[in-house]
Structures are given as C-alpha cells and as structure tokens.
mmCIF file of C-alpha atoms in Angstrom:
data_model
loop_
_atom_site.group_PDB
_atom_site.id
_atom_site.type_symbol
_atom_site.label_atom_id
_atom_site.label_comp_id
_atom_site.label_asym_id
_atom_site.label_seq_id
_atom_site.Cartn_x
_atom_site.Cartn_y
_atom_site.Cartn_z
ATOM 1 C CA UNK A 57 -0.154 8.072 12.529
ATOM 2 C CA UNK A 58 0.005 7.416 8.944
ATOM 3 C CA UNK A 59 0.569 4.280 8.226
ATOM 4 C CA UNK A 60 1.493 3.494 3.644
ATOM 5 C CA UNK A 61 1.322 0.294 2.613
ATOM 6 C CA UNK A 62 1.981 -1.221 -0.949
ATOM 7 C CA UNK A 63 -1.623 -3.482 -1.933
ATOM 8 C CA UNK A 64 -0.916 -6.959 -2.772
ATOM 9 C CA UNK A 65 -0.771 -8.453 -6.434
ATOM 10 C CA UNK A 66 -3.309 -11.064 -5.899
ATOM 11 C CA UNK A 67 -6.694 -9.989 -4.894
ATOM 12 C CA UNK A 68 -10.204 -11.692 -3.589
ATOM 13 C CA UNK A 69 -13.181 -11.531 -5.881
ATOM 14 C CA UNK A 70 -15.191 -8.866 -6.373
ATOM 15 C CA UNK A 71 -18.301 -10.583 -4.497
ATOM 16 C CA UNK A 72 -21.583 -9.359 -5.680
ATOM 17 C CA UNK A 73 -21.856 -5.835 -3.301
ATOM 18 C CA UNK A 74 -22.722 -3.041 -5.078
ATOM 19 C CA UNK A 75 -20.329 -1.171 -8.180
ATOM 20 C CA UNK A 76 -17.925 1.159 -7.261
ATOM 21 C CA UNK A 77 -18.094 4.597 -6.452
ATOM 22 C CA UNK A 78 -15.411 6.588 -7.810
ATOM 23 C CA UNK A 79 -16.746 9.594 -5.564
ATOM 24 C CA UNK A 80 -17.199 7.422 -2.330
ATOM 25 C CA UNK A 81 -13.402 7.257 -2.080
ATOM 26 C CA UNK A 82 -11.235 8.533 0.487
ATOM 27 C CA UNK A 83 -8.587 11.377 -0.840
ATOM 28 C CA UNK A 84 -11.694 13.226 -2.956
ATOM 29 C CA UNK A 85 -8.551 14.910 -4.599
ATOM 30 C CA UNK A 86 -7.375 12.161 -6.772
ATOM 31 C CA UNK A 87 -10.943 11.759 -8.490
ATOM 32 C CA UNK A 88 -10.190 12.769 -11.649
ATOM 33 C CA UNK A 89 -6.750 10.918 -11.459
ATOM 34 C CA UNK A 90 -8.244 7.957 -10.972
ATOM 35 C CA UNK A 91 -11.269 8.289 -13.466
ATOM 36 C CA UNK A 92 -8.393 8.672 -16.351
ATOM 37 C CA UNK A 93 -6.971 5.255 -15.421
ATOM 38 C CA UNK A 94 -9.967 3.141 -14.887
ATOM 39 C CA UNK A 95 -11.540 5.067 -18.035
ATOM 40 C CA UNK A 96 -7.922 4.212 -19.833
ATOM 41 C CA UNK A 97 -7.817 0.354 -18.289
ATOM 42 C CA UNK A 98 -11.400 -0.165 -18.792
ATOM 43 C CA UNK A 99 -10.999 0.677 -22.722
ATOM 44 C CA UNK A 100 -7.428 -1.485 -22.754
ATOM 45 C CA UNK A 101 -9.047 -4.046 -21.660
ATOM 46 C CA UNK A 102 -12.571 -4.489 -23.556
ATOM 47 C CA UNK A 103 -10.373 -4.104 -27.112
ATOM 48 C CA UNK A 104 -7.078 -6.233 -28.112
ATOM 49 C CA UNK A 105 -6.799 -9.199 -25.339
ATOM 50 C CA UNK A 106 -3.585 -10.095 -26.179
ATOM 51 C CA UNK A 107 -2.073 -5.962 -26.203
ATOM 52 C CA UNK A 108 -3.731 -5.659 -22.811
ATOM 53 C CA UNK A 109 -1.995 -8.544 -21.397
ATOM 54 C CA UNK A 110 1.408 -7.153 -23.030
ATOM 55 C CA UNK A 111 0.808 -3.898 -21.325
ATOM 56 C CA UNK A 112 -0.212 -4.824 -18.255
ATOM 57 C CA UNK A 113 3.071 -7.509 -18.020
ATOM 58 C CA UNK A 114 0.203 -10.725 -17.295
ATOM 59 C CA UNK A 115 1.121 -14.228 -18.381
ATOM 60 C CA UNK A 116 -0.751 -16.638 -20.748
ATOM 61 C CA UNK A 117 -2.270 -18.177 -17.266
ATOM 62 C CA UNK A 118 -3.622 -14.955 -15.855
ATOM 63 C CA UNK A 119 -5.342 -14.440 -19.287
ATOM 64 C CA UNK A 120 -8.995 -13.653 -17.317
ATOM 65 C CA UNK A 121 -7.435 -10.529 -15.445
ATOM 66 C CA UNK A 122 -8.471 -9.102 -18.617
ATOM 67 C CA UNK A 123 -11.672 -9.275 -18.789
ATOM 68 C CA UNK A 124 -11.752 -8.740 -15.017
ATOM 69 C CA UNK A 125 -10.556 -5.592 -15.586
ATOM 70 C CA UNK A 126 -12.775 -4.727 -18.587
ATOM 71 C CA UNK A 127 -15.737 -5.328 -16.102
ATOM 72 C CA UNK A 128 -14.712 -2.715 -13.367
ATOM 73 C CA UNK A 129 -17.564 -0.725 -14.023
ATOM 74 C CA UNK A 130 -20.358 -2.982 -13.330
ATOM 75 C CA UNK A 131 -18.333 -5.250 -10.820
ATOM 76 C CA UNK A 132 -19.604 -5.767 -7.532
ATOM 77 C CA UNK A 133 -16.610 -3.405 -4.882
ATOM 78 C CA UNK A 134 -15.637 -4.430 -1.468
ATOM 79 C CA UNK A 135 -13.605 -2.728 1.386
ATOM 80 C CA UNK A 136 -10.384 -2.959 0.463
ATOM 81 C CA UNK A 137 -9.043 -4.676 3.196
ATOM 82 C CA UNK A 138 -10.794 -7.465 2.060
ATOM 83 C CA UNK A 139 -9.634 -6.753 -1.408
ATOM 84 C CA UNK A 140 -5.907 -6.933 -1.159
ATOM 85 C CA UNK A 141 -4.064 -10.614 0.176
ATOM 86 C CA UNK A 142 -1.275 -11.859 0.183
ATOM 87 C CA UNK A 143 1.746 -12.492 2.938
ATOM 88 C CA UNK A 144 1.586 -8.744 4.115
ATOM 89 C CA UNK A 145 -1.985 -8.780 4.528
ATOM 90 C CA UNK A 146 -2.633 -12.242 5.944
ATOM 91 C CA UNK A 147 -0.003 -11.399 9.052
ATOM 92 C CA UNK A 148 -2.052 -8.071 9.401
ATOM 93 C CA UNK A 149 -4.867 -9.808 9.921
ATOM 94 C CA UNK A 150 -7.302 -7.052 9.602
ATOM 95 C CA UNK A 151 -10.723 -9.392 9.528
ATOM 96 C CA UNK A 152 -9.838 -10.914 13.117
ATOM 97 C CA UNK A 153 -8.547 -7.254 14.679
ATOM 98 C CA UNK A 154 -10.756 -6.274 17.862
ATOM 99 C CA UNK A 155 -13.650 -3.668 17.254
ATOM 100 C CA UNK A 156 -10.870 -0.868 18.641
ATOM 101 C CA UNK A 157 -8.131 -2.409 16.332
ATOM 102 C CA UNK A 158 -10.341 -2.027 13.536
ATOM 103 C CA UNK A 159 -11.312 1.629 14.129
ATOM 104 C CA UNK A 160 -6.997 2.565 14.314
ATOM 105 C CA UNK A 161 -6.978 0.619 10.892
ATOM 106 C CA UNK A 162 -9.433 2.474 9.595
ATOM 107 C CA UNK A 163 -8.157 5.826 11.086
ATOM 108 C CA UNK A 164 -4.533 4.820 9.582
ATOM 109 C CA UNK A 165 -3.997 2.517 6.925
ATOM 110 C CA UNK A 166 -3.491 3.810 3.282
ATOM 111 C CA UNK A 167 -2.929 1.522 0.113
ATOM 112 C CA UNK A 168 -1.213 2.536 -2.556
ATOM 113 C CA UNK A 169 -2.791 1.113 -5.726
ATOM 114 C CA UNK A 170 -1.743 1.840 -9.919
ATOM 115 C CA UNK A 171 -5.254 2.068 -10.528
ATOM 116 C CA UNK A 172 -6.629 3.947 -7.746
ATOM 117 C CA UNK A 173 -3.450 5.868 -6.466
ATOM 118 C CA UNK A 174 -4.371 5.464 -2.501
ATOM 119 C CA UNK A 175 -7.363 3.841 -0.491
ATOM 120 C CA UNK A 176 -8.464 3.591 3.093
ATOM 121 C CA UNK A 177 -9.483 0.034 4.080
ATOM 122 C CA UNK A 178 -12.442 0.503 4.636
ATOM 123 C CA UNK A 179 -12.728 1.822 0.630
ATOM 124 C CA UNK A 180 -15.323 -0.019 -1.161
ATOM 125 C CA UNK A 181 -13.265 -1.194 -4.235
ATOM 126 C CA UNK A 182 -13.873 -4.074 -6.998
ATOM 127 C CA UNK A 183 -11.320 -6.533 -7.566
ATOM 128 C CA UNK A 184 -8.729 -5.436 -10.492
ATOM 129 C CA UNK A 185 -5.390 -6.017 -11.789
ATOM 130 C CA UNK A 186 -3.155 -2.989 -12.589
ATOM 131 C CA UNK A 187 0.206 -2.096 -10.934
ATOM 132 C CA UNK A 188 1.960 0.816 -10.824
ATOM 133 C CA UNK A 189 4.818 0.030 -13.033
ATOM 134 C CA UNK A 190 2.146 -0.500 -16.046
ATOM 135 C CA UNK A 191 2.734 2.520 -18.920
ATOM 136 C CA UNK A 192 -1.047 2.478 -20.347
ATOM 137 C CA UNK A 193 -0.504 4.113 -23.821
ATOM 138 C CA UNK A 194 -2.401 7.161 -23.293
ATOM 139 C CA UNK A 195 -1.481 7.777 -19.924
ATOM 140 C CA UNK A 196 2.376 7.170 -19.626
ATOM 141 C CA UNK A 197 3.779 5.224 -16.447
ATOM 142 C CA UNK A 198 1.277 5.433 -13.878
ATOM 143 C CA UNK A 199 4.015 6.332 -11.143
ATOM 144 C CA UNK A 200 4.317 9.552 -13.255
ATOM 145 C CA UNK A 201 0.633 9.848 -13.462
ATOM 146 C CA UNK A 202 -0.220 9.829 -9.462
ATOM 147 C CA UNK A 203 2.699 12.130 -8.677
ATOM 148 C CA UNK A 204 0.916 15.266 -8.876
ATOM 149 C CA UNK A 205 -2.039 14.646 -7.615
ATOM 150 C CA UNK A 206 -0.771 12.677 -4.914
ATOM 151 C CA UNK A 207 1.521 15.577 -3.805
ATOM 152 C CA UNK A 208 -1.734 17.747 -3.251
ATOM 153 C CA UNK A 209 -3.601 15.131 -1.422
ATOM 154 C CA UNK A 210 -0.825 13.441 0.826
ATOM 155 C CA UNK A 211 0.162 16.099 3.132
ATOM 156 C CA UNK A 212 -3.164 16.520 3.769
ATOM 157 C CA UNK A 213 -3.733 13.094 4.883
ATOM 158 C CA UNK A 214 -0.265 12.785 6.662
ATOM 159 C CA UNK A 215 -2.236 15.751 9.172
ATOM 160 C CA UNK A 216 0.645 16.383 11.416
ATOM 161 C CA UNK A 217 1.736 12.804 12.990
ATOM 162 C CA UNK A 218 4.192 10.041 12.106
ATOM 163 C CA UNK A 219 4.276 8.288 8.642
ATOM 164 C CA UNK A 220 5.031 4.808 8.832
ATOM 165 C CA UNK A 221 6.094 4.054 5.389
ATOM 166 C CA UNK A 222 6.320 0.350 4.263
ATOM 167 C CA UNK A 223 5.471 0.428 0.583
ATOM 168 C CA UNK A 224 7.867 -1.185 -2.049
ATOM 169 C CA UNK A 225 9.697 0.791 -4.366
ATOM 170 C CA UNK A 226 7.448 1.176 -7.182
ATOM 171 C CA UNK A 227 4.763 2.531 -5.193
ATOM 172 C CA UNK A 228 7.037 4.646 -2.927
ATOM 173 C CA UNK A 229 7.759 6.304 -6.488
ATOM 174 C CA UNK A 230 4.256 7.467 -6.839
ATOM 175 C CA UNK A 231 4.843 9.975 -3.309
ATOM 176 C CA UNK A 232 7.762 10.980 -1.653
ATOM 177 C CA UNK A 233 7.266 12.880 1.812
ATOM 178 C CA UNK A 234 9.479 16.214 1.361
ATOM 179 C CA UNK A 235 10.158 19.023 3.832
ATOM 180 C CA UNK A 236 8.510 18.997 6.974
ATOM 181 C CA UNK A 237 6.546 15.735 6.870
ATOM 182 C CA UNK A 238 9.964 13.332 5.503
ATOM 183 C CA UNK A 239 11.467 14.430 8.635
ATOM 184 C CA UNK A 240 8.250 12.147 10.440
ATOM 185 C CA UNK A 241 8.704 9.866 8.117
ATOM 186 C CA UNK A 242 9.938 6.685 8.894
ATOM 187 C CA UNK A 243 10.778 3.895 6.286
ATOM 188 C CA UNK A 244 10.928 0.719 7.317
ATOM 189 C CA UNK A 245 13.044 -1.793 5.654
ATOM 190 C CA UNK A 246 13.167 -5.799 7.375
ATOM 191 C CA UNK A 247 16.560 -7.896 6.892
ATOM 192 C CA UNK A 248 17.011 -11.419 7.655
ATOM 193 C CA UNK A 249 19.462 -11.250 10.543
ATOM 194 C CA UNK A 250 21.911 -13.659 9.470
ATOM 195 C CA UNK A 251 22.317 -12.753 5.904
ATOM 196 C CA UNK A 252 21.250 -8.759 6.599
ATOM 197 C CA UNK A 253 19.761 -9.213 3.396
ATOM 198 C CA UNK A 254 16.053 -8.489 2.183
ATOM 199 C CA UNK A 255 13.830 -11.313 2.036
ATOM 200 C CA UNK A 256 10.154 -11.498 0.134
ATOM 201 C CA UNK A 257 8.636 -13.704 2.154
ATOM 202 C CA UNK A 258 10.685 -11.777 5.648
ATOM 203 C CA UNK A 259 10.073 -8.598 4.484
ATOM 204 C CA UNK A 260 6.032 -8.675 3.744
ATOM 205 C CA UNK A 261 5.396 -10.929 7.030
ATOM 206 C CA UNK A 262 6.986 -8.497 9.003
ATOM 207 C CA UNK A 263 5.625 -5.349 7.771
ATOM 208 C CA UNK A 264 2.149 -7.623 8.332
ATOM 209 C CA UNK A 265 3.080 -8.263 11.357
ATOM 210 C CA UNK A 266 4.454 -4.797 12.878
ATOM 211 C CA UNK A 267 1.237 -3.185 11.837
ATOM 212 C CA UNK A 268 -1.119 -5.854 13.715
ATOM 213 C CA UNK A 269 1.483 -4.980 16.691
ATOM 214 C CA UNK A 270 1.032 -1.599 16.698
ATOM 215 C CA UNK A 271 -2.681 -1.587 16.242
ATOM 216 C CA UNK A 272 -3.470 -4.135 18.729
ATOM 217 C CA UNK A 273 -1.450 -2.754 21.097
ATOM 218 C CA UNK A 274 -3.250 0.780 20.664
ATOM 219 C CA UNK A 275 0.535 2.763 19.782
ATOM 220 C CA UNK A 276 0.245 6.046 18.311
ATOM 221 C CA UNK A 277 3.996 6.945 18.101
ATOM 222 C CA UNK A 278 4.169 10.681 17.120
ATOM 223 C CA UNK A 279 7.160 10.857 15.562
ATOM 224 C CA UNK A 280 9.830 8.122 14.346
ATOM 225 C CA UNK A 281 12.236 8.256 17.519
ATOM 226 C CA UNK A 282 8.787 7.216 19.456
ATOM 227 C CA UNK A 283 8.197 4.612 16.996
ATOM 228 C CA UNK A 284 11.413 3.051 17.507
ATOM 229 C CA UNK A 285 11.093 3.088 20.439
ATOM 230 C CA UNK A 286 7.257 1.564 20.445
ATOM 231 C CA UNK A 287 8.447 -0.980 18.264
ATOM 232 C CA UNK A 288 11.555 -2.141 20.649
ATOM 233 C CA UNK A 289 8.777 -2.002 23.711
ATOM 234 C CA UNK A 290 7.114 -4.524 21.304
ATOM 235 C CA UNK A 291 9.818 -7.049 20.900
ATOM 236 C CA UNK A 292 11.448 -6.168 17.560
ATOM 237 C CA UNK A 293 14.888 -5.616 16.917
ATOM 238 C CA UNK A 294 15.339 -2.326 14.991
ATOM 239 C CA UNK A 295 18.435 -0.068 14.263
ATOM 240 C CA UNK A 296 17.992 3.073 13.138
ATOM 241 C CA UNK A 297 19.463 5.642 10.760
ATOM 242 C CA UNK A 298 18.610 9.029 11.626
ATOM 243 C CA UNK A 299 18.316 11.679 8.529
ATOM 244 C CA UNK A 300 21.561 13.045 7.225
ATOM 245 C CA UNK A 301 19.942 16.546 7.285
ATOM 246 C CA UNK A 302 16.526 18.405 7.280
ATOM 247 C CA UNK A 303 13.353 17.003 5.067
ATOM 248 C CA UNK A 304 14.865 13.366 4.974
ATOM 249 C CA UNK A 305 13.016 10.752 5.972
ATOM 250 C CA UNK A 306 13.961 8.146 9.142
ATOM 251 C CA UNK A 307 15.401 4.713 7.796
ATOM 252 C CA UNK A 308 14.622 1.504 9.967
ATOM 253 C CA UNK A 309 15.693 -1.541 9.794
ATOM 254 C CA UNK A 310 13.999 -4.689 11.443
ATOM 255 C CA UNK A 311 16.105 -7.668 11.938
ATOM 256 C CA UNK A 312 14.423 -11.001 12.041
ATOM 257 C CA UNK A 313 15.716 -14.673 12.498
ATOM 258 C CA UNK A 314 12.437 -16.304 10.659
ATOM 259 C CA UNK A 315 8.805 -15.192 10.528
ATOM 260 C CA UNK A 316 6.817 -17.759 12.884
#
C-alpha cells in the first residue's frame, strides 16, 4: 500500500542535524527535478526580499521564510515526518507509533512537497517554505514542473498494491494515477455528516487519523474494495463510488459527526 499525503504548510525547525542530501532521497528519479527548484528557490530567495515574498504568496509576518529558504543549503535536515505539522500530521501521530507502526510508515507514506516533489518519512529534509502552487520565474508553476518526472517515478513506487490517495488538490495536480494503477487508486474525500460538506479542520484530522488506524492496526488492503472494507472493520463510515469505467480511480467518502 501506497499511501500520498499532501505535507503541511507549517513546518518544525531545521534542528542542527546534518545538510541535506539531495542524493540521499527516496525516488532517485526526481534528482535533477528537484535540484532545479532548490537551485531556483535558493537564488529567489538570497536576492530581492520583498519579490520572493510576492512569489512565493508569504505575508509581511512570515517575512523570515525568506531567508529560511535562502539557507537550505547549509541548513541542518531532519526526517520528514518530523518536518511537516499541522492537524493532519498531529492525528497521525507518527513520533508515538509502535516500533512495527513505524516500519509500515516508513514502508508507505509519501509526501508530496513543491520543493521536493515526493519524500518518504523517514527523508532527511531541512525545514523550507515553498508550495506547489508557487510559479518561480524560471521554472513556471511547479505543478507543471513535477509532472513529468513524477510520471516516471510514481508507478514505480505505487509497485503493484493499493494507493491511498489523500493529498489536496494542488498537489494531486502534480500526479495523477492513469491506466492500470487509478483503477487501485482510492481517493479519499471526508464530509461533515450533517452538512455533507468539506471541512479543514474535519477533513485533515481524519485523513490523520485513518492513516494512524490503518497502521496501527497492521491493514494492508490490496485494492480499494478491501480498503473499504478495512476501514468499515475500523469504525468509519464510508460510501463509496466505484469508477465509471477502466483507469479511474475509486472515490471515498468518510462521514464524520466531529473529530474527538
């Protein structure tokens, strides 16, 4: 199982482990993909303050995510589970998982990212700011950027199990399973029962949350009927949308009263 989550827009500090790696990375394919951004942010970043912050989208208040970003080289990197917080990531939990828990995470868990198209957790990354609906003026729109590379390296990690997808819709822009591996795809979407409408603070808690179910509970589902039916052994209540024909992907939906 495959499991595609979107990172989160706040971040920990760097800490003081050692710089990154850029050929230490999981998916060894998007290298040179990645090298082009952080070589383009890097550069952004270290000139005009004010035109980085304009192209990046940062307010007046989040003025040192410049020059946080203009330090990625030298910046002390951390796995990236400890990287990325937020409400998705506090419900998952990952630092208090059991030692087996931690080894499906590891195994399963990919985060998308602007600058570094996809990680593993256990990536060693520095802290950054850069999402993937920035257009860096060299580059373009990064969701145009990652496309091709990611379509290489993707399938490849998919291997030939389930895809849980739960990334948001910029970052689901950067990959799109097609053919054979969108029809184990399964995209999960979480509603607030009584208003069937999306929710923030619903939707990332839940996602958090169904992960830490699944990977505490030690469920593989190999395809998306067995994850439905792996997540309605777990106590969620999910209806499903099957694919309206071949190479389209499964669409979920979670319903949820409130997030405890």
């Amino acid at each position: 199982m495959l499991v595609l989550l979107p990172p989160s827009e706040g971040k920990a500090s760097s800490g003081r482990g050692a710089p990154l790696k850029l050929e230490s990375l999981s998916l060894p394919g998007l290298t040179e993909a990645r090298a082009a951004v952080l070589g383009e942010l890097v550069e952004l970043c270290a000139g005009d303050e004010d035109k980085a912050r304009e192209v990046l989208g940062l307010s007046e208040g989040l003025r040192g995510e410049v020059a946080k970003n203009a330090g990625l080289p030298s910046a002390g990197a951390r796995p990236a589970g400890e990287i990325y917080t937020g409400v998705l990531y506090d419900a998952l939990g990952l630092a208090s998982l059991d030692a087996a828990a931690k080894k499906r995470a590891a195994r399963s868990l990919l985060v998308f990212s602007g600058l570094w198209g996809a990680v593993r957790v256990t990536d060693r990354i520095p802290s950054y700011r850069c999402s993937m609906g920035v257009k860096l003026p060299g580059l373009g729109a990064l969701g145009g950027h990652w496309r091709t590379p990611m379509a290489a390296a993707l399938p490849e990690a998919a291997g030939d199990g389930l895809v849980l997808d739960l990334r948001s819709s910029a970052y689901a822009a950067a990959w799109k399973p097609k053919g054979e591996v969108a029809g184990r795809t399964a995209s999960v979407r979480v509603l607030h029962a009584p208003t069937r409408k999306v929710v923030s603070h619903f939707n990332k808690a839940t996602k958090g949350r169904i992960v830490r179910s699944l990977l505490t509970a030690g469920v593989a589902p190999k395809d998306p009927a067995g994850l439905v039916e792996a997540l309605r052994d777990l106590g969620y209540v999910v209806e499903v949308e099957p694919p309206k024909g071949a190479g389209k992907p499964w669409m979920l939906d979670v319903l949820v009263d409130e997030v405890h």
